[in-house]
């Protein structure tokens, strides 16, 4: 059976591979938003007639012409997400014998250059901690935890008191908080097992948490 691309994506792949209950709401939301860009570019085409050249042209369009609503180009990492999602779509179509050959095998993955860490200078850190003194106390605690531990925002918002060992001076990341318009706020285990970790907490941050 032949499918047009958008019919296969929205009637087969999304229900069976995305909204199947195995993905976090934030992951489903990411896929949904990226598909809003991908699908119109291949709309009306039979999934069997899409070639590696078509996909390479799409990636070039993303890189050189597409702009986000704020006018900025897509980051290299975002373009790689588009490539990965197309790989999942065509890989599933191949496994289900919808297509004979996977066109993604003809497409080189986009390059993602590793960025250097943009850390605060010593002067900026002094200014930052000085400015914290004028903040609401709870907000001050949040910012101090973020900047001294390197936690992601969702990991910080997912903390519970049981995660902090005041005796050992450590903090354990066991969960993360995410928000999507469709599902609201959800609290769940981190996205990867590697994200579950115990890290040291500097004395100044520990003292603030004790006050809180």
PDB file of N, CA, C and O in Angstrom, residues 2 7 41 43 52 74-75 81 83 102 114 141 147 188:
ATOM      1  N   UNK A   2       0.503   2.233  -0.790  1.00  0.00           N
ATOM      2  CA  UNK A   2       1.267   3.478  -0.866  1.00  0.00           C
ATOM      3  C   UNK A   2       0.587   4.570  -0.042  1.00  0.00           C
ATOM      4  O   UNK A   2      -0.637   4.716  -0.070  1.00  0.00           O
ATOM      5  N   UNK A   7       0.049  11.528   5.411  1.00  0.00           N
ATOM      6  CA  UNK A   7      -0.906  10.526   5.900  1.00  0.00           C
ATOM      7  C   UNK A   7      -0.167   9.449   6.701  1.00  0.00           C
ATOM      8  O   UNK A   7      -0.637   9.022   7.757  1.00  0.00           O
ATOM      9  N   UNK A  41       6.794  20.390   3.848  1.00  0.00           N
ATOM     10  CA  UNK A  41       7.817  20.343   2.799  1.00  0.00           C
ATOM     11  C   UNK A  41       7.732  19.072   1.936  1.00  0.00           C
ATOM     12  O   UNK A  41       8.287  19.024   0.833  1.00  0.00           O
ATOM     13  N   UNK A  43       4.562  17.393   1.757  1.00  0.00           N
ATOM     14  CA  UNK A  43       3.118  17.145   1.607  1.00  0.00           C
ATOM     15  C   UNK A  43       2.761  16.831   0.162  1.00  0.00           C
ATOM     16  O   UNK A  43       3.264  17.451  -0.773  1.00  0.00           O
ATOM     17  N   UNK A  52      16.835  10.428  -1.213  1.00  0.00           N
ATOM     18  CA  UNK A  52      17.870  11.075  -0.427  1.00  0.00           C
ATOM     19  C   UNK A  52      18.135  12.489  -0.889  1.00  0.00           C
ATOM     20  O   UNK A  52      18.454  13.368  -0.081  1.00  0.00           O
ATOM     21  N   UNK A  74      17.967  28.268  12.496  1.00  0.00           N
ATOM     22  CA  UNK A  74      17.998  27.117  13.387  1.00  0.00           C
ATOM     23  C   UNK A  74      19.428  26.802  13.793  1.00  0.00           C
ATOM     24  O   UNK A  74      20.354  26.917  12.984  1.00  0.00           O
ATOM     25  N   UNK A  75      19.603  26.368  15.038  1.00  0.00           N
ATOM     26  CA  UNK A  75      20.916  25.935  15.502  1.00  0.00           C
ATOM     27  C   UNK A  75      21.257  24.591  14.857  1.00  0.00           C
ATOM     28  O   UNK A  75      20.373  23.848  14.418  1.00  0.00           O
ATOM     29  N   UNK A  81      18.090  17.378  14.957  1.00  0.00           N
ATOM     30  CA  UNK A  81      16.829  16.794  15.427  1.00  0.00           C
ATOM     31  C   UNK A  81      15.913  16.480  14.245  1.00  0.00           C
ATOM     32  O   UNK A  81      15.254  15.435  14.220  1.00  0.00           O
ATOM     33  N   UNK A  83      16.844  15.806  11.191  1.00  0.00           N
ATOM     34  CA  UNK A  83      17.453  14.642  10.532  1.00  0.00           C
ATOM     35  C   UNK A  83      17.104  13.356  11.279  1.00  0.00           C
ATOM     36  O   UNK A  83      16.735  12.343  10.668  1.00  0.00           O
ATOM     37  N   UNK A 102      15.377   2.701   2.290  1.00  0.00           N
ATOM     38  CA  UNK A 102      15.337   3.855   3.189  1.00  0.00           C
ATOM     39  C   UNK A 102      16.193   4.975   2.604  1.00  0.00           C
ATOM     40  O   UNK A 102      17.422   4.854   2.540  1.00  0.00           O
ATOM     41  N   UNK A 114      30.844  21.309  18.470  1.00  0.00           N
ATOM     42  CA  UNK A 114      30.742  21.440  19.920  1.00  0.00           C
ATOM     43  C   UNK A 114      31.106  22.858  20.335  1.00  0.00           C
ATOM     44  O   UNK A 114      32.142  23.393  19.938  1.00  0.00           O
ATOM     45  N   UNK A 141      17.660  31.405  46.531  1.00  0.00           N
ATOM     46  CA  UNK A 141      18.103  30.020  46.749  1.00  0.00           C
ATOM     47  C   UNK A 141      18.125  29.239  45.432  1.00  0.00           C
ATOM     48  O   UNK A 141      19.070  28.491  45.157  1.00  0.00           O
ATOM     49  N   UNK A 147      23.527  28.013  39.846  1.00  0.00           N
ATOM     50  CA  UNK A 147      24.846  28.456  39.406  1.00  0.00           C
ATOM     51  C   UNK A 147      25.988  27.714  40.099  1.00  0.00           C
ATOM     52  O   UNK A 147      27.080  27.599  39.557  1.00  0.00           O
ATOM     53  N   UNK A 188       8.863  13.725  36.642  1.00  0.00           N
ATOM     54  CA  UNK A 188       9.207  12.338  36.328  1.00  0.00           C
ATOM     55  C   UNK A 188      10.703  12.137  36.475  1.00  0.00           C
ATOM     56  O   UNK A 188      11.448  13.084  36.738  1.00  0.00           O
TER      57      UNK A 188
END
